[in-house]
CSV table of C-alpha atoms in Angstrom, one decimal:
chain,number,residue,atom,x,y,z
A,1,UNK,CA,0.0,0.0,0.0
A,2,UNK,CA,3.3,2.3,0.7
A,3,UNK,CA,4.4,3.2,-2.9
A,4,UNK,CA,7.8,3.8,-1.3
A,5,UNK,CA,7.9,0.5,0.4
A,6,UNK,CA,6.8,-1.2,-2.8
A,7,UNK,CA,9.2,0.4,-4.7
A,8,UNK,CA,11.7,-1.2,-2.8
A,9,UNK,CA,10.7,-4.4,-2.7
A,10,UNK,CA,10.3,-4.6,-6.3
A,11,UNK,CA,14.0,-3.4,-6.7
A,12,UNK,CA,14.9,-6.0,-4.6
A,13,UNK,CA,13.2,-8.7,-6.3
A,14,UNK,CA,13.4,-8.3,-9.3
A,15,UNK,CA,17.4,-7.8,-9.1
A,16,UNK,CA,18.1,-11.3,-7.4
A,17,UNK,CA,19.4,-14.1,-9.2
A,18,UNK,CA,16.6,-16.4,-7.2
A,19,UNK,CA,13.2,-15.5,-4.5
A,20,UNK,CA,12.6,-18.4,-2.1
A,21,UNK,CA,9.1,-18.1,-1.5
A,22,UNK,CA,7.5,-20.9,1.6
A,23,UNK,CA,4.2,-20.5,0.2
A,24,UNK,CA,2.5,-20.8,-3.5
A,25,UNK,CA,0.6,-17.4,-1.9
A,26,UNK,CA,3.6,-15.2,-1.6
A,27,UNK,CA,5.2,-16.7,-5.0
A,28,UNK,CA,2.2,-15.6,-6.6
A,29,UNK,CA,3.0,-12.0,-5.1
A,30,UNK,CA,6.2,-11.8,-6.4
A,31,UNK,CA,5.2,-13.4,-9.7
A,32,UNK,CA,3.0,-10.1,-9.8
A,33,UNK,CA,5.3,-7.6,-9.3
A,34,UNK,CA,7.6,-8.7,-11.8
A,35,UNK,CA,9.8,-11.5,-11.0
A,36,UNK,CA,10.3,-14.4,-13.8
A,37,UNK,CA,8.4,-17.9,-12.9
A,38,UNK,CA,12.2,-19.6,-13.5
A,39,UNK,CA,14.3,-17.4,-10.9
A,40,UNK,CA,11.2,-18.3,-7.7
A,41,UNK,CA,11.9,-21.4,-5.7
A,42,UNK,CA,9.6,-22.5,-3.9
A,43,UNK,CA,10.7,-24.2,-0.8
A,44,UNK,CA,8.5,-24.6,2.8
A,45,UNK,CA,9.5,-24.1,6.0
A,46,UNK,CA,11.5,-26.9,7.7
A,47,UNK,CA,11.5,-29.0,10.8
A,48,UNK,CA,14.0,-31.1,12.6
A,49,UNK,CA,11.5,-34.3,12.5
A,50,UNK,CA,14.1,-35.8,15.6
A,51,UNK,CA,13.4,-33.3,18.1
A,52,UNK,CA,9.7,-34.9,18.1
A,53,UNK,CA,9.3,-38.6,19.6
A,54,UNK,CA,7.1,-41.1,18.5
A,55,UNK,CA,3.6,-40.2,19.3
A,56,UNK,CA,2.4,-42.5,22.6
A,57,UNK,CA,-0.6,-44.0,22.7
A,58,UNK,CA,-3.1,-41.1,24.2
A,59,UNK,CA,-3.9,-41.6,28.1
A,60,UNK,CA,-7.3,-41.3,29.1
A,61,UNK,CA,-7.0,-37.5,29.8
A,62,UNK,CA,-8.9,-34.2,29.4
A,63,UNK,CA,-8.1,-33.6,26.2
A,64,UNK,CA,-5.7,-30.3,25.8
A,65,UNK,CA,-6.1,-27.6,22.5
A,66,UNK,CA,-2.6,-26.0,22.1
A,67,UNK,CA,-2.4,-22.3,20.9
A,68,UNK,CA,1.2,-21.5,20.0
A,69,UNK,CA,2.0,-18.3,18.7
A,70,UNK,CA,2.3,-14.1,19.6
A,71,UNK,CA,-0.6,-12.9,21.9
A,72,UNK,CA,-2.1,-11.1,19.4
A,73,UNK,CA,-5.7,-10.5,18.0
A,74,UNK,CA,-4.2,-11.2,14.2
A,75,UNK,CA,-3.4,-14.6,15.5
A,76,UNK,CA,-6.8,-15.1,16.2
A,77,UNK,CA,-6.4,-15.3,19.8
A,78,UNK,CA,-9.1,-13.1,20.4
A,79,UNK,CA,-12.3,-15.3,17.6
A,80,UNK,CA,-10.6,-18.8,19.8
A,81,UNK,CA,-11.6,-17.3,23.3
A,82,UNK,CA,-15.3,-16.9,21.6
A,83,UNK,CA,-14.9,-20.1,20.4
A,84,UNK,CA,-14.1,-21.7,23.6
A,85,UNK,CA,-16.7,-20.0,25.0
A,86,UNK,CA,-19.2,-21.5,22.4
A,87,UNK,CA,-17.5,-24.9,22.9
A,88,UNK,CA,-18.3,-25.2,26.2
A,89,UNK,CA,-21.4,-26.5,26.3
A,90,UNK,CA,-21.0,-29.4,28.6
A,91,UNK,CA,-21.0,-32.0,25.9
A,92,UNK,CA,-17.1,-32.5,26.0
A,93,UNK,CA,-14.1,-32.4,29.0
A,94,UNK,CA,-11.4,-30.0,27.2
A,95,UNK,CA,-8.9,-27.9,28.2
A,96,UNK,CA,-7.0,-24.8,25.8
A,97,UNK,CA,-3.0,-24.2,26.7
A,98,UNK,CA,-2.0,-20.9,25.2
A,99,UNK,CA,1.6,-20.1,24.9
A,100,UNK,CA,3.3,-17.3,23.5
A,101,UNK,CA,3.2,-14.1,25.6
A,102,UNK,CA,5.8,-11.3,26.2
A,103,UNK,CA,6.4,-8.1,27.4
A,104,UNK,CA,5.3,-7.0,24.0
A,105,UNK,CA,2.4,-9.5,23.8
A,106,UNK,CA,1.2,-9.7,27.2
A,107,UNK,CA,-1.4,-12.4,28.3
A,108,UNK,CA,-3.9,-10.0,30.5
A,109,UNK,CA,-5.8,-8.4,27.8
A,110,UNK,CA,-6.8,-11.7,26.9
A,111,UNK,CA,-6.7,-13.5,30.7
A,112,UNK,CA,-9.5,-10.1,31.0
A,113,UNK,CA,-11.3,-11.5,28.0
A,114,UNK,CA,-11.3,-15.1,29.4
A,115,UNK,CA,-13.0,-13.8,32.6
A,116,UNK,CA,-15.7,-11.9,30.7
A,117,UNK,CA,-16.4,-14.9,29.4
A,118,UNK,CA,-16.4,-17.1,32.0
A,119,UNK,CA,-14.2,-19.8,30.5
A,120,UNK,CA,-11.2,-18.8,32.7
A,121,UNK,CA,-11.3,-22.2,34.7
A,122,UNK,CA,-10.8,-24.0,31.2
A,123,UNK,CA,-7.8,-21.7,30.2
A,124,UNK,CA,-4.1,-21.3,30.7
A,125,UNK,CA,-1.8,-18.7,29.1
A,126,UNK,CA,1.7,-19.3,29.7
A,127,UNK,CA,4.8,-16.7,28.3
A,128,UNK,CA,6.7,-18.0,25.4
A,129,UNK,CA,9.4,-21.0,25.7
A,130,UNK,CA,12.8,-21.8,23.7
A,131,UNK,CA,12.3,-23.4,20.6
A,132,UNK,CA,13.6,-26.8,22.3
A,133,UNK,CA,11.1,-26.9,24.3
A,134,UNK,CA,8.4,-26.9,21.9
A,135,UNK,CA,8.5,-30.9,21.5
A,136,UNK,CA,7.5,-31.2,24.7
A,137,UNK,CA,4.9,-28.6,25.1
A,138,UNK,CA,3.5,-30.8,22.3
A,139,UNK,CA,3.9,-33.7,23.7
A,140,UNK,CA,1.0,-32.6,26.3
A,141,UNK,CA,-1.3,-31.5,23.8
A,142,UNK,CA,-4.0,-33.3,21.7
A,143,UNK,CA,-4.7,-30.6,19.4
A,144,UNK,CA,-2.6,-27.8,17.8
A,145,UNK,CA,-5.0,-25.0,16.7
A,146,UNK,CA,-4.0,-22.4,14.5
A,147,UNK,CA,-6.6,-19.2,13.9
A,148,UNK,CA,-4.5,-16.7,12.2
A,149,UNK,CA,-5.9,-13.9,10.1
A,150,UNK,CA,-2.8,-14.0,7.8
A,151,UNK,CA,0.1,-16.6,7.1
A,152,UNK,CA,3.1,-17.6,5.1
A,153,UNK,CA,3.6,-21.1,6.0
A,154,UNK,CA,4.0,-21.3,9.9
A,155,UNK,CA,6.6,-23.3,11.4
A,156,UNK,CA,4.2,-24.4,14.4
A,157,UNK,CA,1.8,-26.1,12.0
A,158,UNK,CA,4.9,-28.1,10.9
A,159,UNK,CA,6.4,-29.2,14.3
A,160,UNK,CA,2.6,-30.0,14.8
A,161,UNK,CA,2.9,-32.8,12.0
A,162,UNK,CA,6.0,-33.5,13.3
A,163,UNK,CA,4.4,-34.0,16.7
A,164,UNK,CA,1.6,-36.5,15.2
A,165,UNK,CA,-1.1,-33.5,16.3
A,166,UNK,CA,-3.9,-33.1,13.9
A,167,UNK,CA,-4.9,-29.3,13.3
A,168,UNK,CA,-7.3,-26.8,13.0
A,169,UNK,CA,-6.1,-24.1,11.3
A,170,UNK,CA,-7.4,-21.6,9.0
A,171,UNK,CA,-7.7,-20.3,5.2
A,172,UNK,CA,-5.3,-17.5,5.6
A,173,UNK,CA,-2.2,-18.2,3.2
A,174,UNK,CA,0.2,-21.1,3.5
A,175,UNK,CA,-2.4,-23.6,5.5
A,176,UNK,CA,-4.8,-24.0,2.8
A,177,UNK,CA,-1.9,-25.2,0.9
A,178,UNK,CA,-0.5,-28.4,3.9
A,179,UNK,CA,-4.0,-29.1,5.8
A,180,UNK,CA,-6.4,-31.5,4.8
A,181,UNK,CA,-8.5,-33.8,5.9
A,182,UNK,CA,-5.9,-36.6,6.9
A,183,UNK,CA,-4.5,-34.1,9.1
A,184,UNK,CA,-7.4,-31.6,10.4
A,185,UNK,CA,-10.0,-28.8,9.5
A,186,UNK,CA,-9.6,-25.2,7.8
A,187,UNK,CA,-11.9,-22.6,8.4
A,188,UNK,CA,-12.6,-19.0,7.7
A,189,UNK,CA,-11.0,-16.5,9.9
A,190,UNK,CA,-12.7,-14.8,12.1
A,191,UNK,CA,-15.5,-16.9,12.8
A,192,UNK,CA,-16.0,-17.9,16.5
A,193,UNK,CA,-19.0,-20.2,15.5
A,194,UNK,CA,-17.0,-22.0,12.7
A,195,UNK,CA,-14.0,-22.7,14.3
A,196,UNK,CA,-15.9,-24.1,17.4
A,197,UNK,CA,-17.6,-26.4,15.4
A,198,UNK,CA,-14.8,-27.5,13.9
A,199,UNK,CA,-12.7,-27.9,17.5
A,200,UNK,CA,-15.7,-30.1,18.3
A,201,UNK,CA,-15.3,-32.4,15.0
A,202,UNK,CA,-11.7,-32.7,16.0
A,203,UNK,CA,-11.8,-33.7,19.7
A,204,UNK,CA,-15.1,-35.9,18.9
A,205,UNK,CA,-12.6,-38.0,16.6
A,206,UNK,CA,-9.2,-37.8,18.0
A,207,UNK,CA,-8.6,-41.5,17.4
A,208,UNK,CA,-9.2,-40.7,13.2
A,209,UNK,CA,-6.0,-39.4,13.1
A,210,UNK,CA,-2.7,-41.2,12.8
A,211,UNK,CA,-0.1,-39.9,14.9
A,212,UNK,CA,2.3,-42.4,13.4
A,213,UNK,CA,1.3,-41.4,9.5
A,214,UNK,CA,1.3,-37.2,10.2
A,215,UNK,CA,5.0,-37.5,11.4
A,216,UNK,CA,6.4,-39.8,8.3
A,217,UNK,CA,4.6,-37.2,6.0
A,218,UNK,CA,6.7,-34.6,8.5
A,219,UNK,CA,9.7,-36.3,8.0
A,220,UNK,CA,9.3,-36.8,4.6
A,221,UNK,CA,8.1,-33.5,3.4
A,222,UNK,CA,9.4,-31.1,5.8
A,223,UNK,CA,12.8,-32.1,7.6
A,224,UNK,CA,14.8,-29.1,7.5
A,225,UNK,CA,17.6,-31.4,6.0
A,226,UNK,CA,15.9,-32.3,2.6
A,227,UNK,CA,14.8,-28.9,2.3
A,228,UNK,CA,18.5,-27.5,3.0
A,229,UNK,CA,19.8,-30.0,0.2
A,230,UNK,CA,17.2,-28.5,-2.4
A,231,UNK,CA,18.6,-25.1,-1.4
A,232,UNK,CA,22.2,-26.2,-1.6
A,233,UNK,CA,21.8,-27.9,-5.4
A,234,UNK,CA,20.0,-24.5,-6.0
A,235,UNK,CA,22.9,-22.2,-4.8
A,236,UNK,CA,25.3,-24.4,-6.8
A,237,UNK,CA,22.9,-23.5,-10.0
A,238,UNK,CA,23.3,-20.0,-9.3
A,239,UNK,CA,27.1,-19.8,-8.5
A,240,UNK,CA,28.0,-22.0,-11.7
A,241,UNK,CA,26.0,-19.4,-13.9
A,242,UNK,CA,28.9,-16.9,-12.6
């Protein structure tokens, strides 16, 4: 929207020799403003697959939904309280695990919300942890949800796969492009009422989903060391054209 800003972008793009673009989205925006289909590489985001252990069988629990991300209303943080709110209906046990928060993303505008709605006893927000510990943070959960308003192709949705969690995420960029069916639910953003619904499917059908099957598609898709050998062979391209 900044003419400035775009200006220099463009300059930038269209003078480098390759773009590496994680998402068919954000190719398609530097297709548009002027960069050849032959100099983008498309390449995800990657995960180290052996940071996450094999997926144990699930213990007869009160099932937890994981929010990993900023505390921040374009995350969606904000539509999943509502939707916690709607989901507790008394039809299900479920708790939600939120963690993310910082002294620039503080939890108590959303701890505040929580209370208005009455869901407080069903909610924890917890600051944000080092990337190590993320495996086991997962580890605990039986849900990874994902509500963003906008997205390139987020690395928690990946270490989710790599966790064996199935997902609901929604159509906001790079998810539409990894989620489906075998792996979880996309919905509009910003809709309290779909995304409750579709946190009910999930949890109502836990067992549908194979732990085991998400984290060989991880492995085999999305281990940062396949990903780093396609960028390799591509940097070799470029350098022998010199």
């Amino acid at each position: 929207l900044n003419p400035r800003w775009r200006e220099l972008i463009c300059d930038a793009l269209t003078g480098a020799d390759r773009v590496v673009s994680v998402s068919d989205e954000l190719a398609s925006g530097v297709l548009e403003m002027g960069v050849g289909e032959e100099r983008v590489l498309r390449l995800p985001n990657g995960v180290d697959c052996d940071l996450f252990p094999p997926r144990a069988e699930r213990e007869r629990r009160v099932p937890q939904i994981l929010f990993v991300g900023r505390f921040q209303q374009s995350k969606g943080l904000g539509v999943l309280l509502e939707a916690i709110d709607l989901l507790n209906d008394g039809k299900r046990q479920f708790r939600l695990r939120c963690v993310g928060g910082n002294t620039l993303h503080p939890a108590a505008p959303f701890r505040q919300q929580a209370q208005r709605l009455g869901i407080q006893g069903l909610t924890r927000f917890d600051d944000e942890v080092p990337w190590l510990q993320i495996p086991q943070v997962m580890a605990g959960a039986d849900l990874l949800v994902l509500p963003s308003f906008s997205e390139g192709m987020p690395l928690v949705l990946l270490e989710a796969m790599a966790a064996g969690l199935p997902v609901v995420a929604t159509h906001c960029g790079g998810p539409s492009e990894i989620v489906d069916d075998a792996w979880g639910e996309l919905i509009e953003p910003g809709d309290a009422i779909q995304l409750a619904a579709a946190l009910a499917r999930v949890l109502d059908n836990l067992s549908a989903y194979d732990p085991v099957e998400l984290q060989q598609r991880a492995r085999r898709m999305y281990d940062y060391r396949t990903l780093a050998e396609r960028l390799h062979s591509d940097y070799d391209e470029i350098l022998a054209a010199y």
